[in-house]
mmCIF file of C-alpha atoms in Angstrom:
data_model
loop_
_atom_site.group_PDB
_atom_site.id
_atom_site.type_symbol
_atom_site.label_atom_id
_atom_site.label_comp_id
_atom_site.label_asym_id
_atom_site.label_seq_id
_atom_site.Cartn_x
_atom_site.Cartn_y
_atom_site.Cartn_z
ATOM 1 C CA ASP D 1 172.810 5.656 109.631
ATOM 2 C CA GLN D 2 172.724 9.362 110.354
ATOM 3 C CA GLN D 3 170.913 11.206 107.603
ATOM 4 C CA VAL D 4 171.526 14.635 109.134
ATOM 5 C CA LYS D 5 174.986 15.300 110.462
ATOM 6 C CA GLN D 6 176.328 18.127 112.562
ATOM 7 C CA ASN D 7 179.986 17.279 112.812
ATOM 8 C CA SER D 8 180.939 19.988 115.273
ATOM 9 C CA PRO D 9 179.593 19.222 118.741
ATOM 10 C CA SER D 10 180.621 22.665 119.950
ATOM 11 C CA LEU D 11 181.644 26.109 118.735
ATOM 12 C CA SER D 12 182.960 29.102 120.654
ATOM 13 C CA VAL D 13 183.003 32.658 119.256
ATOM 14 C CA GLN D 14 183.516 36.175 120.545
ATOM 15 C CA GLU D 15 180.611 38.551 120.922
ATOM 16 C CA GLY D 16 180.134 40.623 117.779
ATOM 17 C CA ARG D 17 181.804 38.107 115.478
ATOM 18 C CA ILE D 18 180.141 35.720 113.052
ATOM 19 C CA SER D 19 179.002 32.260 114.135
ATOM 20 C CA ILE D 20 178.806 29.635 111.402
ATOM 21 C CA LEU D 21 177.095 26.345 112.187
ATOM 22 C CA ASN D 22 177.270 23.601 109.605
ATOM 23 C CA CYS D 23 175.028 20.700 108.708
ATOM 24 C CA ASP D 24 175.295 17.947 106.097
ATOM 25 C CA TYR D 25 172.632 15.556 104.927
ATOM 26 C CA THR D 26 172.658 12.359 102.920
ATOM 27 C CA ASN D 27 169.041 11.862 101.873
ATOM 28 C CA SER D 28 168.402 13.509 98.498
ATOM 29 C CA MET D 29 164.645 13.368 99.180
ATOM 30 C CA PHE D 30 164.942 16.049 101.844
ATOM 31 C CA ASP D 31 163.501 19.284 100.516
ATOM 32 C CA TYR D 32 162.864 21.423 103.566
ATOM 33 C CA PHE D 33 165.400 22.347 106.199
ATOM 34 C CA LEU D 34 165.080 24.006 109.559
ATOM 35 C CA TRP D 35 167.220 25.214 112.422
ATOM 36 C CA TYR D 36 166.072 24.962 116.020
ATOM 37 C CA LYS D 37 167.627 26.523 119.074
ATOM 38 C CA LYS D 38 167.530 24.908 122.494
ATOM 39 C CA TYR D 39 168.299 26.372 125.900
ATOM 40 C CA PRO D 40 168.868 24.042 128.885
ATOM 41 C CA ALA D 41 165.668 22.632 130.415
ATOM 42 C CA GLU D 42 163.572 24.013 127.570
ATOM 43 C CA GLY D 43 162.220 22.480 124.391
ATOM 44 C CA PRO D 44 163.768 23.420 121.046
ATOM 45 C CA THR D 45 162.336 26.549 119.429
ATOM 46 C CA PHE D 46 162.086 27.235 115.717
ATOM 47 C CA LEU D 47 164.669 29.655 114.394
ATOM 48 C CA ILE D 48 164.702 29.710 110.602
ATOM 49 C CA SER D 49 163.921 27.462 107.661
ATOM 50 C CA ILE D 50 164.676 27.112 103.978
ATOM 51 C CA SER D 51 163.011 25.288 101.131
ATOM 52 C CA SER D 52 165.082 23.461 98.556
ATOM 53 C CA ILE D 53 163.912 25.879 95.863
ATOM 54 C CA LYS D 54 166.017 28.581 97.534
ATOM 55 C CA ASP D 55 169.686 28.826 98.376
ATOM 56 C CA LYS D 56 169.450 31.538 101.004
ATOM 57 C CA ASN D 57 166.981 32.766 103.585
ATOM 58 C CA GLU D 58 167.612 35.688 105.887
ATOM 59 C CA ASP D 59 165.857 36.791 109.061
ATOM 60 C CA GLY D 60 167.536 39.568 110.969
ATOM 61 C CA ARG D 61 170.881 38.400 112.296
ATOM 62 C CA PHE D 62 170.242 34.849 111.085
ATOM 63 C CA THR D 63 170.880 33.575 107.569
ATOM 64 C CA VAL D 64 170.621 30.016 106.348
ATOM 65 C CA PHE D 65 172.455 28.943 103.204
ATOM 66 C CA LEU D 66 171.647 25.785 101.282
ATOM 67 C CA ASN D 67 173.981 24.066 98.813
ATOM 68 C CA LYS D 68 171.929 21.237 97.338
ATOM 69 C CA SER D 69 174.682 19.825 95.171
ATOM 70 C CA ALA D 70 176.880 19.433 98.236
ATOM 71 C CA LYS D 71 173.951 18.457 100.469
ATOM 72 C CA HIS D 72 175.139 21.068 102.896
ATOM 73 C CA LEU D 73 173.519 23.881 104.802
ATOM 74 C CA SER D 74 174.854 26.430 107.203
ATOM 75 C CA LEU D 75 173.483 28.910 109.700
ATOM 76 C CA HIS D 76 175.217 32.261 110.019
ATOM 77 C CA ILE D 77 174.638 34.504 113.012
ATOM 78 C CA VAL D 78 175.950 38.034 112.647
ATOM 79 C CA PRO D 79 176.729 39.683 114.985
ATOM 80 C CA SER D 80 176.787 36.973 117.629
ATOM 81 C CA GLN D 81 175.450 37.880 121.067
ATOM 82 C CA PRO D 82 175.897 36.123 124.430
ATOM 83 C CA GLY D 83 172.164 35.340 124.431
ATOM 84 C CA ASP D 84 172.714 33.236 121.321
ATOM 85 C CA SER D 85 174.562 30.681 123.452
ATOM 86 C CA ALA D 86 172.502 27.499 123.095
ATOM 87 C CA VAL D 87 172.402 24.156 121.309
ATOM 88 C CA TYR D 88 171.467 24.496 117.641
ATOM 89 C CA PHE D 89 169.793 21.595 115.868
ATOM 90 C CA CYS D 90 169.650 21.175 112.123
ATOM 91 C CA ALA D 91 166.561 19.320 110.878
ATOM 92 C CA ALA D 92 165.285 18.122 107.518
ATOM 93 C CA SER D 93 162.003 16.977 106.059
ATOM 94 C CA GLY D 94 161.216 15.145 102.853
ATOM 95 C CA ASN D 95 157.582 16.082 102.580
ATOM 96 C CA SER D 96 157.298 19.853 102.579
ATOM 97 C CA GLY D 97 154.145 19.718 100.496
ATOM 98 C CA GLY D 98 152.436 16.989 102.422
ATOM 99 C CA SER D 99 150.797 16.616 105.784
ATOM 100 C CA ASN D 100 153.431 14.540 107.569
ATOM 101 C CA TYR D 101 156.153 16.864 108.729
ATOM 102 C CA LYS D 102 158.345 14.219 110.290
ATOM 103 C CA LEU D 103 161.723 15.811 110.858
ATOM 104 C CA THR D 104 165.120 14.153 111.002
ATOM 105 C CA PHE D 105 167.402 15.973 113.412
ATOM 106 C CA GLY D 106 171.143 16.234 113.743
ATOM 107 C CA LYS D 107 172.894 15.779 117.097
ATOM 108 C CA GLY D 108 173.192 19.500 117.669
ATOM 109 C CA THR D 109 176.024 22.001 118.066
ATOM 110 C CA LEU D 110 176.586 23.823 121.331
ATOM 111 C CA LEU D 111 177.334 27.466 120.562
ATOM 112 C CA THR D 112 179.015 29.576 123.216
ATOM 113 C CA VAL D 113 179.291 33.311 122.604
ATOM 114 C CA ASN D 114 181.830 34.895 124.908
ATOM 115 C CA PRO D 115 181.384 38.523 126.034
ATOM 116 C CA GLY O 1 147.736 27.540 127.717
ATOM 117 C CA ALA O 2 149.977 29.274 125.261
ATOM 118 C CA GLY O 3 152.456 26.441 124.870
ATOM 119 C CA VAL O 4 152.784 22.683 124.821
ATOM 120 C CA SER O 5 152.814 21.362 128.360
ATOM 121 C CA GLN O 6 154.532 18.142 129.403
ATOM 122 C CA SER O 7 154.426 16.347 132.711
ATOM 123 C CA PRO O 8 156.208 15.328 134.762
ATOM 124 C CA SER O 9 159.249 17.472 134.026
ATOM 125 C CA ASN O 10 161.489 14.915 135.691
ATOM 126 C CA LYS O 11 160.944 11.257 136.454
ATOM 127 C CA VAL O 12 163.281 8.811 138.135
ATOM 128 C CA THR O 13 162.124 5.225 138.009
ATOM 129 C CA GLU O 14 163.489 1.827 138.836
ATOM 130 C CA LYS O 15 164.369 -0.563 136.064
ATOM 131 C CA GLY O 16 161.392 -2.763 135.250
ATOM 132 C CA LYS O 17 158.736 -0.276 136.308
ATOM 133 C CA ASP O 18 156.190 1.247 133.927
ATOM 134 C CA VAL O 19 156.062 5.006 133.331
ATOM 135 C CA GLU O 20 153.516 7.281 131.689
ATOM 136 C CA LEU O 21 154.441 10.621 130.187
ATOM 137 C CA ARG O 22 151.854 13.242 129.370
ATOM 138 C CA CYS O 23 151.632 15.922 126.688
ATOM 139 C CA ASP O 24 149.028 18.702 126.559
ATOM 140 C CA PRO O 25 149.186 20.233 123.094
ATOM 141 C CA ILE O 26 148.192 23.667 121.907
ATOM 142 C CA SER O 27 144.567 23.847 120.855
ATOM 143 C CA GLY O 28 144.351 23.657 117.083
ATOM 144 C CA HIS O 29 147.534 21.683 116.541
ATOM 145 C CA THR O 30 146.080 18.665 114.805
ATOM 146 C CA ALA O 31 149.450 16.951 114.469
ATOM 147 C CA LEU O 32 151.408 15.803 117.498
ATOM 148 C CA TYR O 33 154.853 14.219 117.573
ATOM 149 C CA TRP O 34 156.881 12.470 120.226
ATOM 150 C CA TYR O 35 160.675 12.560 120.045
ATOM 151 C CA ARG O 36 163.359 11.606 122.486
ATOM 152 C CA GLN O 37 166.913 12.750 122.978
ATOM 153 C CA ARG O 38 169.346 10.386 124.597
ATOM 154 C CA LEU O 39 172.633 11.681 125.943
ATOM 155 C CA GLY O 40 174.903 12.850 123.127
ATOM 156 C CA GLN O 41 172.346 12.076 120.449
ATOM 157 C CA GLY O 42 170.017 14.065 118.246
ATOM 158 C CA LEU O 43 166.269 14.089 118.505
ATOM 159 C CA GLU O 44 164.920 10.668 117.613
ATOM 160 C CA PHE O 45 161.409 10.357 116.143
ATOM 161 C CA LEU O 46 159.090 8.032 118.073
ATOM 162 C CA ILE O 47 155.460 8.432 116.968
ATOM 163 C CA TYR O 48 153.191 10.848 115.105
ATOM 164 C CA PHE O 49 149.465 11.543 115.422
ATOM 165 C CA GLN O 50 147.484 13.416 112.765
ATOM 166 C CA GLY O 51 143.831 14.021 113.545
ATOM 167 C CA ASN O 52 141.871 10.785 113.494
ATOM 168 C CA SER O 53 144.259 8.999 111.128
ATOM 169 C CA ALA O 54 146.156 5.921 112.220
ATOM 170 C CA PRO O 55 149.323 7.014 114.026
ATOM 171 C CA ASP O 56 152.765 6.567 112.499
ATOM 172 C CA LYS O 57 154.467 4.313 115.036
ATOM 173 C CA SER O 58 157.527 3.594 112.923
ATOM 174 C CA GLY O 59 159.930 5.220 115.391
ATOM 175 C CA LEU O 60 158.942 3.310 118.490
ATOM 176 C CA PRO O 61 162.069 1.352 119.512
ATOM 177 C CA SER O 62 160.281 -1.689 120.929
ATOM 178 C CA ASP O 63 156.868 -3.049 121.843
ATOM 179 C CA ARG O 64 157.421 -1.779 125.373
ATOM 180 C CA PHE O 65 156.607 1.671 124.017
ATOM 181 C CA SER O 66 153.065 2.770 123.223
ATOM 182 C CA ALA O 67 151.250 6.071 122.870
ATOM 183 C CA GLU O 68 147.684 7.237 122.718
ATOM 184 C CA ARG O 69 145.902 10.360 121.658
ATOM 185 C CA THR O 70 142.173 10.909 121.377
ATOM 186 C CA GLY O 71 141.281 13.461 118.725
ATOM 187 C CA GLU O 72 143.235 16.677 119.251
ATOM 188 C CA SER O 73 143.574 16.291 122.993
ATOM 189 C CA VAL O 74 146.146 15.049 125.449
ATOM 190 C CA SER O 75 148.628 12.379 124.434
ATOM 191 C CA THR O 76 150.283 9.877 126.721
ATOM 192 C CA LEU O 77 153.459 7.917 126.040
ATOM 193 C CA THR O 78 153.774 4.732 128.061
ATOM 194 C CA ILE O 79 156.961 2.770 128.548
ATOM 195 C CA GLN O 80 156.545 -0.645 130.096
ATOM 196 C CA ARG O 81 159.279 -2.532 131.958
ATOM 197 C CA THR O 82 161.679 0.373 131.661
ATOM 198 C CA GLN O 83 165.330 -0.286 130.872
ATOM 199 C CA GLN O 84 168.353 1.895 131.495
ATOM 200 C CA GLU O 85 168.661 2.639 127.787
ATOM 201 C CA ASP O 86 165.237 4.291 127.953
ATOM 202 C CA SER O 87 166.818 7.140 129.929
ATOM 203 C CA ALA O 88 166.363 10.274 127.816
ATOM 204 C CA VAL O 89 164.519 13.542 127.495
ATOM 205 C CA TYR O 90 161.146 12.828 125.917
ATOM 206 C CA LEU O 91 159.824 15.756 123.879
ATOM 207 C CA CYS O 92 156.351 16.333 122.566
ATOM 208 C CA ALA O 93 155.592 18.808 119.770
ATOM 209 C CA GLY O 94 152.490 20.205 118.128
ATOM 210 C CA VAL O 95 152.893 20.968 114.461
ATOM 211 C CA THR O 96 151.457 23.312 111.881
ATOM 212 C CA THR O 97 153.071 23.620 108.432
ATOM 213 C CA ALA O 98 156.316 21.963 109.593
ATOM 214 C CA ARG O 99 156.709 24.459 112.437
ATOM 215 C CA TYR O 100 157.094 22.474 115.595
ATOM 216 C CA THR O 101 156.162 23.884 118.993
ATOM 217 C CA PHE O 102 157.953 21.747 121.529
ATOM 218 C CA GLY O 103 157.170 21.246 125.152
ATOM 219 C CA SER O 104 159.962 21.458 127.711
ATOM 220 C CA GLY O 105 160.234 17.706 127.828
ATOM 221 C CA THR O 106 160.250 14.997 130.463
ATOM 222 C CA ARG O 107 163.665 13.912 131.665
ATOM 223 C CA LEU O 108 163.381 10.195 132.370
ATOM 224 C CA THR O 109 166.092 8.483 134.373
ATOM 225 C CA VAL O 110 165.943 4.726 134.801
ATOM 226 C CA VAL O 111 168.081 3.485 137.683
#
């Protein structure tokens, strides 16, 4: 049973426009959420995170929104750039205050930003 | 080094053979995780090491899989009698405060 779901395997947007990547989760014990970005032949790299006590976190062109009642989070990239083309993984943890940071990952969404 | 190093980067092995994958973590990362990503799937948790505590092996898919880590040093993931379904990218990550630093992974292909 998938506890973290990224229902769109791929997304294509034009350079300069907004990219919106979505993620849903089923486990109500999750209280910390992260987005990772992965280029081919490289490991995933941390992008942005949000704690369940917040509903928004912004870092430059990247903003993550969390809707706890809907168990939904989204990553907005504005403006999108060709270098943003990568696979984006949503991840969740249920122990943000503890020492075991085991993450549950979604399947990823391949973002392609066209020049 | 500055990052998590994994070796080999690619491994092709025959079904039934044993393989050993290596992870060199960043100094100071007391926690180390192994994940794998099979084709079309998300990252799947395998095993977690935290200092000298007993490892969390709850993600290992079968008893053919084992991993070791001594203290905060190198970790090795061993797969015995490999099967085709073991084909995946195996990723190692060092962790501080839920921030993972991943290696580039080992792409294992079992033929």
